[in-house]
Coordinates of C-alpha atoms in Angstrom, one line a residue:
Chain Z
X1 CA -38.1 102.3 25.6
X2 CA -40.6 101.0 28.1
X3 CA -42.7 103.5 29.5
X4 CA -42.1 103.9 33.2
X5 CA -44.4 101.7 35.0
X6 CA -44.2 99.2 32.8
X7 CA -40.3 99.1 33.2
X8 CA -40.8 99.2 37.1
X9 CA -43.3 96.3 36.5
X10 CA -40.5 94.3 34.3
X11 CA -37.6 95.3 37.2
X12 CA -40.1 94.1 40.2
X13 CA -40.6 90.6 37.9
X14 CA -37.3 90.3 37.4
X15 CA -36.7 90.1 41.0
X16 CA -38.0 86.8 41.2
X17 CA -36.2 84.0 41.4
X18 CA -35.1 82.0 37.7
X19 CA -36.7 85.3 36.1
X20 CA -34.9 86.7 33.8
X21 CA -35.0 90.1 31.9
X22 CA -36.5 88.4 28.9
X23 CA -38.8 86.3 30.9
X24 CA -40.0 89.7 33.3
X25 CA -40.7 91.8 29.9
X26 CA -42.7 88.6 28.7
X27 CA -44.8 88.4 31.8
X28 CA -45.8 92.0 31.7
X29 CA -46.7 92.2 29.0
X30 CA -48.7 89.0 29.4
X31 CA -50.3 91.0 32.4
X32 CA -50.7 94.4 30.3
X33 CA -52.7 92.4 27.2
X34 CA -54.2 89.8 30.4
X35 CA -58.0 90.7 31.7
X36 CA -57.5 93.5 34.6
X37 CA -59.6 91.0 37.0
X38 CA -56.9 88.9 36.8
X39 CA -54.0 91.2 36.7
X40 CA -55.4 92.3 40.3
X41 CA -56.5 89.1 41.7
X42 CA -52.5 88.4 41.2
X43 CA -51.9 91.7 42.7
X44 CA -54.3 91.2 45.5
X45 CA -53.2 87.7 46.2
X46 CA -49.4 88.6 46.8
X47 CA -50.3 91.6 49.3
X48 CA -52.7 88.9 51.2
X49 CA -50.1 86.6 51.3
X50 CA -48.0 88.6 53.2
X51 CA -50.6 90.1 55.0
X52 CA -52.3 87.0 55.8
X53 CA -49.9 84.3 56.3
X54 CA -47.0 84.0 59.4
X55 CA -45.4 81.0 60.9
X56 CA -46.9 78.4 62.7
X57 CA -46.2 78.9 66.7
X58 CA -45.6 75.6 67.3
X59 CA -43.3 74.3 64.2
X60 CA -42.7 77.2 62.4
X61 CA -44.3 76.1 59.1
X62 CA -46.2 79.0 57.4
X63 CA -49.5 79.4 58.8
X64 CA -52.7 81.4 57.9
X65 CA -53.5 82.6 62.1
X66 CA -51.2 81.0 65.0
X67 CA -51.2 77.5 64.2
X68 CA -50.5 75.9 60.6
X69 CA -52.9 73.6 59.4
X70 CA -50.9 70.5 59.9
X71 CA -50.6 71.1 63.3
X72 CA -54.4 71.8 64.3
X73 CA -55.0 68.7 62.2
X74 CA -56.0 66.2 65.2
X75 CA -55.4 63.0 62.8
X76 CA -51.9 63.5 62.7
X77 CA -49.8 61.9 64.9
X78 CA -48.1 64.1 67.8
X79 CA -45.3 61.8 68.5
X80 CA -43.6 61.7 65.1
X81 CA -41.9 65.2 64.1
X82 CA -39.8 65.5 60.9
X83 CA -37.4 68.0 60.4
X84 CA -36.6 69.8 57.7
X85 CA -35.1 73.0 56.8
X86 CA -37.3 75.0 54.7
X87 CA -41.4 75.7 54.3
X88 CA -41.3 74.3 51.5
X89 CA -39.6 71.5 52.3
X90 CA -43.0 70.4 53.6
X91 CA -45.3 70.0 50.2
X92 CA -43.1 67.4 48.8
X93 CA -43.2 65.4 51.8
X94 CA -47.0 65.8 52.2
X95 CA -47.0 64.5 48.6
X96 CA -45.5 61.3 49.6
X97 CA -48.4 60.4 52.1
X98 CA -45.9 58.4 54.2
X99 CA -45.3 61.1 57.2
X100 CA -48.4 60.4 59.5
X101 CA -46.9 63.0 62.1
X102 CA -45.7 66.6 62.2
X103 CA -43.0 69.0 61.1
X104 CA -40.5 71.6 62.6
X105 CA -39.1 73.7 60.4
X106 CA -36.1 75.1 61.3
X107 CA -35.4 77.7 58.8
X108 CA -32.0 77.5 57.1
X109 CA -29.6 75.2 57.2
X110 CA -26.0 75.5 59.4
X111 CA -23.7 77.4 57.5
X112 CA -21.0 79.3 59.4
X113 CA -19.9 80.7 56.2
X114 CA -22.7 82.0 55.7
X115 CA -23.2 83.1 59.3
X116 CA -26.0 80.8 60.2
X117 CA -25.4 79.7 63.8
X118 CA -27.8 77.4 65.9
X119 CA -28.9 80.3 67.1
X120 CA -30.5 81.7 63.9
X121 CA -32.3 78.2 63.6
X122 CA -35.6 77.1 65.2
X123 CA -33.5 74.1 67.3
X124 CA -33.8 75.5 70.5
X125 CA -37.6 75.5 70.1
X126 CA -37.3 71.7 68.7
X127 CA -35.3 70.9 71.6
X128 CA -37.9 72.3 74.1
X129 CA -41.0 70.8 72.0
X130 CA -39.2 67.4 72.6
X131 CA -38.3 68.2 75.9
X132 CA -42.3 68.7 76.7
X133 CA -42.4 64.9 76.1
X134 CA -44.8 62.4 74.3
X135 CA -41.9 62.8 71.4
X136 CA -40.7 59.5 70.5
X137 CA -38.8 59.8 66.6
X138 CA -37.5 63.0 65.3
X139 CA -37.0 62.5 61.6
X140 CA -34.3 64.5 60.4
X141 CA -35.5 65.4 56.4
X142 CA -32.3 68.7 56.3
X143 CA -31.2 68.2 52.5
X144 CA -28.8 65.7 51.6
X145 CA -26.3 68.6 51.4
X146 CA -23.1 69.3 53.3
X147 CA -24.7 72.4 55.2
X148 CA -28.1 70.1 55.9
X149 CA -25.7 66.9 56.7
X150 CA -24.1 69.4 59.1
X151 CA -27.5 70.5 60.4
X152 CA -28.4 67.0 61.2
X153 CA -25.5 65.9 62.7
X154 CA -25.6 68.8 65.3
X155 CA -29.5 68.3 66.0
X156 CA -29.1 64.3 66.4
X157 CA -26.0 65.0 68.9
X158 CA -28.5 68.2 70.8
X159 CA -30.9 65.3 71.1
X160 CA -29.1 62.7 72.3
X161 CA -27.6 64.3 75.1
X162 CA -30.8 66.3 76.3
X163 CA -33.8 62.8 75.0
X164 CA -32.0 59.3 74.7
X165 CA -35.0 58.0 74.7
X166 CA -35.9 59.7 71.5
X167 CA -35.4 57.5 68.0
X168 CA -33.8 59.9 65.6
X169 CA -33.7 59.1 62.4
X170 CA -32.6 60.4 58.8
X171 CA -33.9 60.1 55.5
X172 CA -32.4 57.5 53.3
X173 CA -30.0 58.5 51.3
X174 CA -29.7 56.3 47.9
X175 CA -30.2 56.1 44.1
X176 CA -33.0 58.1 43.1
X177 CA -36.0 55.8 41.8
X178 CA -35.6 55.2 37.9
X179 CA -32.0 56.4 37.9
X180 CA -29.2 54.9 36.2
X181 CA -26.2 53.3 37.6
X182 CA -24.0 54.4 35.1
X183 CA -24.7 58.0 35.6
X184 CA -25.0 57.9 39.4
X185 CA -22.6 59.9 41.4
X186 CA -20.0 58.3 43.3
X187 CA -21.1 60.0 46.3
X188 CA -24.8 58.7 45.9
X189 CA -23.3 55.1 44.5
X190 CA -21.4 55.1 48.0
X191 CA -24.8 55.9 50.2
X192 CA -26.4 53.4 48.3
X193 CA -24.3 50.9 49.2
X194 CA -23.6 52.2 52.6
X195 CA -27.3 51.9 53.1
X196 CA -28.4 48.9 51.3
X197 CA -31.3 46.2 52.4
X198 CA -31.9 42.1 52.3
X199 CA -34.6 41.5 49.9
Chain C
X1 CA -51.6 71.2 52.3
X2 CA -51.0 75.5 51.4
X3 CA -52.9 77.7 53.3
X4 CA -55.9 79.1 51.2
X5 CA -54.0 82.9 50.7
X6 CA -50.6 80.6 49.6
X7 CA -53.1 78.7 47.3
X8 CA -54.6 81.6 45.9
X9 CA -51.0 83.0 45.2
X10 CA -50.0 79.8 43.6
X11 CA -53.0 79.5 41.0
X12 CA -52.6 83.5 40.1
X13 CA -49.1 83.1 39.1
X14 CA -49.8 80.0 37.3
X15 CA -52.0 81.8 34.8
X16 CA -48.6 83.8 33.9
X17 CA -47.1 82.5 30.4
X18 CA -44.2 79.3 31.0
X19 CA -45.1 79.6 34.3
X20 CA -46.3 75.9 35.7
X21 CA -47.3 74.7 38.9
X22 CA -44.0 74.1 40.4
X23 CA -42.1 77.3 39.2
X24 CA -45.6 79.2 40.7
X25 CA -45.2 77.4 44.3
X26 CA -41.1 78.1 44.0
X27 CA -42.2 82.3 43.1
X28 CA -44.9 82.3 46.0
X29 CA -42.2 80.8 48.4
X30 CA -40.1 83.6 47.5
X31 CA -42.8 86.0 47.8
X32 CA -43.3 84.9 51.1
X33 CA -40.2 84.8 52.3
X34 CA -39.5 88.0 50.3
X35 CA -38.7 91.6 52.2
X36 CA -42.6 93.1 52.7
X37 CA -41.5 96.4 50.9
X38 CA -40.5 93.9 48.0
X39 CA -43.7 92.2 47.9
X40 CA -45.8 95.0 48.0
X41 CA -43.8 97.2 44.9
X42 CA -43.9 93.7 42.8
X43 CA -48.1 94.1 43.7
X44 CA -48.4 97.9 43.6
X45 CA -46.5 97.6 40.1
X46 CA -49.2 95.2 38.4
X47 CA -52.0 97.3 39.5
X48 CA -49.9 100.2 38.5
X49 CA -49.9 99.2 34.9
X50 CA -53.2 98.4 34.6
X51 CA -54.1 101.6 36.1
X52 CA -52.0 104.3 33.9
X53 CA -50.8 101.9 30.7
X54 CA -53.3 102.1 27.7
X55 CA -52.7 102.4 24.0
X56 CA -51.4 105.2 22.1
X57 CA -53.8 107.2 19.9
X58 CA -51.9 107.0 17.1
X59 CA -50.0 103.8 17.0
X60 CA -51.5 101.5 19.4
X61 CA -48.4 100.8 21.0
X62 CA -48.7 100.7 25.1
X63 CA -48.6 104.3 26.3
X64 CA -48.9 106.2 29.7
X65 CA -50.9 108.8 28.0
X66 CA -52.9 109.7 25.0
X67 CA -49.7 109.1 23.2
X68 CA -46.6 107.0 23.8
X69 CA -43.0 108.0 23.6
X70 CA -42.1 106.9 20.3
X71 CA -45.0 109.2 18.8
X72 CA -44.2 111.8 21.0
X73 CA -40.2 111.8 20.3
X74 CA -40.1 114.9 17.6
X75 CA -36.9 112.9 16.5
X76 CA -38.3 110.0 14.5
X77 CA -39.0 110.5 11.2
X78 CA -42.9 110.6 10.9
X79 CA -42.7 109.6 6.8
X80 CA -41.5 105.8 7.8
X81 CA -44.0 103.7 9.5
X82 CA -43.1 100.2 11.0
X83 CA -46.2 97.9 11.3
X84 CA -45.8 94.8 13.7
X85 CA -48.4 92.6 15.5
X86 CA -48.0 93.5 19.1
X87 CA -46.7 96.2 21.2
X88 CA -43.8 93.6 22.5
X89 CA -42.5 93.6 18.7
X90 CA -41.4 97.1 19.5
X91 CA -39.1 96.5 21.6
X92 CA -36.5 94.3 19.8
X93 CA -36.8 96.3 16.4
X94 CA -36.2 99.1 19.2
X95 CA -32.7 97.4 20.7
X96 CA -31.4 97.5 17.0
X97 CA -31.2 100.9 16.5
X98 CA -31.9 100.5 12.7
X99 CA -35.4 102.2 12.5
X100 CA -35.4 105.9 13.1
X101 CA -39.5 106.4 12.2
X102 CA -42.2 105.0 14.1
X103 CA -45.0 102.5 14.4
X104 CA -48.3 101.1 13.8
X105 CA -49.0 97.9 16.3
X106 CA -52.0 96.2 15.1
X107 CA -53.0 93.8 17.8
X108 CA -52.6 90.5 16.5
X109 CA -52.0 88.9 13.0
X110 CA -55.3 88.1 10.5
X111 CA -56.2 84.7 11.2
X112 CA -59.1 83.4 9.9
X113 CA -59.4 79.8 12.2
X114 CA -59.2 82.0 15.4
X115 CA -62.0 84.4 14.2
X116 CA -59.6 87.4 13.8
X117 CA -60.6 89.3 10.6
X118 CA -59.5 92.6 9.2
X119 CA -61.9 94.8 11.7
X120 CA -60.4 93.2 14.7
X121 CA -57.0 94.5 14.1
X122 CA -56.2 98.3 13.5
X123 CA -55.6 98.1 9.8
X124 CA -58.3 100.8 8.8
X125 CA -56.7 103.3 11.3
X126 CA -52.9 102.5 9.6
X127 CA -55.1 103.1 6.6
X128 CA -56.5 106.2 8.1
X129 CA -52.8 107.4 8.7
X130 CA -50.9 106.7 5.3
X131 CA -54.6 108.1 3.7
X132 CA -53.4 111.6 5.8
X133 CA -50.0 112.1 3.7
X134 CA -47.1 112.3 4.5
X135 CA -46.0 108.8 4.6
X136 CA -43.3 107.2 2.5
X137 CA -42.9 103.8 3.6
X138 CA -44.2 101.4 5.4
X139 CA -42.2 98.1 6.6
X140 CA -44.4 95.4 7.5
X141 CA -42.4 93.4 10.1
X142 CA -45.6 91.4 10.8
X143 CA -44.0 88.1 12.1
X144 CA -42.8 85.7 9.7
X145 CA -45.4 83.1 10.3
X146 CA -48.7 81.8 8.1
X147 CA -50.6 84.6 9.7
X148 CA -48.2 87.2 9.5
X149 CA -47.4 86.8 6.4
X150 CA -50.8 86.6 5.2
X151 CA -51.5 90.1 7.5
X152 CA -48.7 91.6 5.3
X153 CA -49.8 90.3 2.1
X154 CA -53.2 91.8 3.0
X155 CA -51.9 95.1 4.1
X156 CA -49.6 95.6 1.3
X157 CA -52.5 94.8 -1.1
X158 CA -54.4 97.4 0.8
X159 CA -51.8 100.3 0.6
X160 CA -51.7 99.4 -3.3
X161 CA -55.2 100.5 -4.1
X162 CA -55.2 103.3 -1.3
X163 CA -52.0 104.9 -1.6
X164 CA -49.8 103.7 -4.7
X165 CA -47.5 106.0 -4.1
X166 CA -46.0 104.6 -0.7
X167 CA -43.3 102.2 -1.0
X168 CA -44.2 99.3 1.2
X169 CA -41.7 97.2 2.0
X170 CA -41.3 93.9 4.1
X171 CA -38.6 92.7 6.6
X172 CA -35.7 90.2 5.0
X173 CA -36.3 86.8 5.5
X174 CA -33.5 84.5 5.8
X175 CA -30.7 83.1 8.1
X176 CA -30.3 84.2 11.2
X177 CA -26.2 85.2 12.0
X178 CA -24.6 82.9 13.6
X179 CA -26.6 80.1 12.3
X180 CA -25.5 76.9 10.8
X181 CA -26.5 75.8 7.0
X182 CA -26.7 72.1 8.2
X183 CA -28.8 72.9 10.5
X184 CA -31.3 75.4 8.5
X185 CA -35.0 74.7 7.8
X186 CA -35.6 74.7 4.2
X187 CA -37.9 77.0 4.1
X188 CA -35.7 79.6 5.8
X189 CA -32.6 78.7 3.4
X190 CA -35.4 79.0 0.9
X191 CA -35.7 82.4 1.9
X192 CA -32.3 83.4 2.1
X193 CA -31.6 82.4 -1.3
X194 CA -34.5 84.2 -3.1
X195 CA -33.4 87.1 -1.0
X196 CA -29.9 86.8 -1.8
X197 CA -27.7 90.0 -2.5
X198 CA -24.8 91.3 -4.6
X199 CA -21.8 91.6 -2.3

């Protein structure tokens, strides 16, 4: 019963991710009732987003002009890249303020069921930024999945073979902070142990 | 660390209802990673609606016109008027099936802690329409809160003194199907037991 570009409104929403039918018709009609200055400047800022933003020439992160902003930033440290597999990956590890260095992101994860080969994967550019030199960790930060185990397994093998000299390294891998034994998984029990420190 | 278009993104779709600062950052990652043509009809379709959606002329429901469908559908009966709060009401009384006249939406529910008196919802017009014959009924499926009920209460009072001889009526309160009597608010069980039928 909606009229038609409302319903093309609530189909377009809906396309989003963890967006539901329900959930679309709610948020167009918050945006039909909603102020039209801020109905466009929502508009406005998706086209700009794709307009404006592209990936970052040297480690693929998304970037407003050729370089991201991590990478132009002259305080981090050159030396030091981390890994990981998506864009996003990024903002919780910026969060941290741990990583002094820089990213590559890779794009995906290996999944030959899914027909992601190395190929399809920024590695070859890692592998070439490392072979310019002045590299000396790679941090591998894929997800503690199978297909970003996989992913850091081949990577830390490409490396060895073409930088020995490079330290690669991979996030620990362990009880998340304020879990509870009882309801850990077996699989994460086992890391924890696997990985465990002297105090 | 997002680039200022990604920011901007971010803080627009956080003003959307349920939508908090980590669902916005997941939808702008999509939106960025998203098919152009996809991006763009989600950003053409907001402007859309705020260009050609207004309200009916009659009913106040959202219409792409002077009138909107429901007005314009010869088929409902024009003698049975449904009055709800807002023009998102319509559509679930819509999905039953059950109502074959049409509406009045008055924008909101009487509510004086919020400033919202009489004037600032479209009573006088419903007024205005039942004072022009040819009305029957009216259902008041204002919702059953404090404030709908007392926007009910005030419109049926109304329709008493203006037009005596329209039956208003008032949607049955009670439990919903499926629900459990254990778990049942009193005030609902209330309800369903002052409403309770012959069967």
């Amino acid at each position: 019963m909606n009229a038609p570009p409302i319903q093309r409104l609530v189909t377009e929403l809906a396309k989003l991710p963890g967006i539901g039918n329900r959930t679309a018709q709610r948020l167009a009609f918050h945006i039909l009732r909603a102020d039209p200055q801020e109905a466009y400047a929502l508009a406005d800022a998706i086209r700009e987003v794709k307009e404006r933003i592209g990936l970052c020439e040297v480690c693929f992160n998304l970037a407003e002009g050729p370089r991201c902003r991590i990478c132009l930033d002259e305080r981090r440290d050159p030396s030091i890249i981390c890994v990981v597999e998506e864009p996003n990956d990024v903002i919780p590890i910026e969060r941290t303020h741990e990583f002094p260095g820089r990213y590559h992101v890779l794009g995906g994860a290996l999944s030959p069921i899914d027909g992601v080969d190395p190929e399809d994967l920024k590695i070859a550019q890692l592998y070439a930024r490392v072979a310019e030199g002045g590299i000396r960790e790679v941090v591998l930060a894929t997800n503690p999945t199978t297909t970003g185990e996989a992913t850091a397994l081949h990577i830390a093998e490409g490396l060895r073979e073409r930088a020995p000299d490079v330290t690669v390294t991979r996030l620990a891998s362990g009880l998340p902070v304020g879990a509870d034994l009882e309801y850990a998984d077996e699989v994460t029990l086992g890391r924890a142990f696997a990985g465990r420190r002297a105090v």
